[in-house]
Amino acid sequence: MVQAKTSDFQPLPLKILNVLSLLAGASLLVAVSWEILLGDPRHYSTDYLLLQGIVCVVFLADFFARMWMADHSWRFFFRNLYFFLLSVPYLNIVDWMGIELSHAEAMLMGLVPLLRALLGLYVLFTWIINNRVTRLLTSYVLSMLVFTYFAALIFYDYEIEVNPALHDFGDAIWWASMNLTTVGADIFAVTAVGKILTVLLPTLGMMMFPIFTVYVTQIYTRNRKSDS
């Protein structure tokens, strides 16, 4: 999940944790999608909380194993503190303690699984890049698809019950795609989270577009050299 050393050698337990983290990240993405699209929008299911607890245990085990292997353990801890904070199963703790949350607290707590799903995306994406499965263009396309899906998932989760212009997840995908390409959609956000995404997506799209232009430039330069 996080890197402790630059050496290519890894002991067997750490390799096993790498595989488990990859599987946990993929499982969490599927579970979050299922919970948001098909579950109860007001409560998280018992099965989802159980899976999230298991995923968090895997992430924490991976984090502390890499911390133990690092040359400077506490420096590693503070540099990767956000991974640790996102790996704590807050919803499970609240559920186990029987704490009743206010609406605002529940909305804030509801962001944690989505952020943790983003951590799962990071694990998957890092694995793909490190294993050199993709090149620049494929990495660009994959990044755009991932950001579009994740933004649509968040937008759907927060807007579906309060936004009359949003009818299903297909509308959310359309909204995210149009905003990421800076075209804009005729669905306007009504929640604070949706409005923040409306600002962030076009910004991200403008930041990602130069990667595509660099790819085209490299192809053009390579063809010019081959012709000469």
Phi, psi and omega in degrees: 000314175233163185254134180254324181223160179270352181293145179282341181284133176223134177294161184302316179301323180289325176296320177297318178296326176300314180294317180296321178295321178297313179294322179295318179297317179294318179297320181294321178299316179295317183294318179296317179299315180297317184294320182285317186278327187238353183267187178281120183293345183261339183220147175271139182288159179297319180297320180294316179298322178295313179298318180297322177298318179295317179299318180296322177298318179296314180298318180293320177298318178297317181298311184287330176295317179288327175296319179294326181279342184293151178295323179234096189299313184288328175296319176299318182300311184286329178290333182244030184299325182296327176296319179296314182296323179283346181268353178283128182281075184300315182297322178294319179297315179297318181293317180295324182276353178067032182277132176268122183262149172288170182299316181294319179293321178294321177297318179294316179295330179293340177288335185299312178299326179291319176294323178292326175295324175297323175297321175297320175299320179298317179299313180295316183292321178297320178298319181294314182293317182295329180270005175055039178287330185242162170254190188299311183296316180296321176298320179295312181297316180298318179298316180296318179295319181295312181295322178297313181295315183293318178295319178296323180296314179295315181299316180296317183298321185265342187251341191299328184268350185236349183253108182293342180277349182258115185255326181205181182292334176298321176296322180293320177297316178299315179300313182295319181296314181294322180285324180293328177272008177066013177282317182094148181239163180272018174253119184254134182291146178241346178261162180296318179297317179297321179292322177296318178296324179298329177277319186288322185298310177298325177298315178296320179299319178291331178285328183278333184302321178302333177298319179293320180293325176296320179298314179296319179297319179296319178297316180298315180296320180295320179293323178296319180293321180292326179289326181275000000 
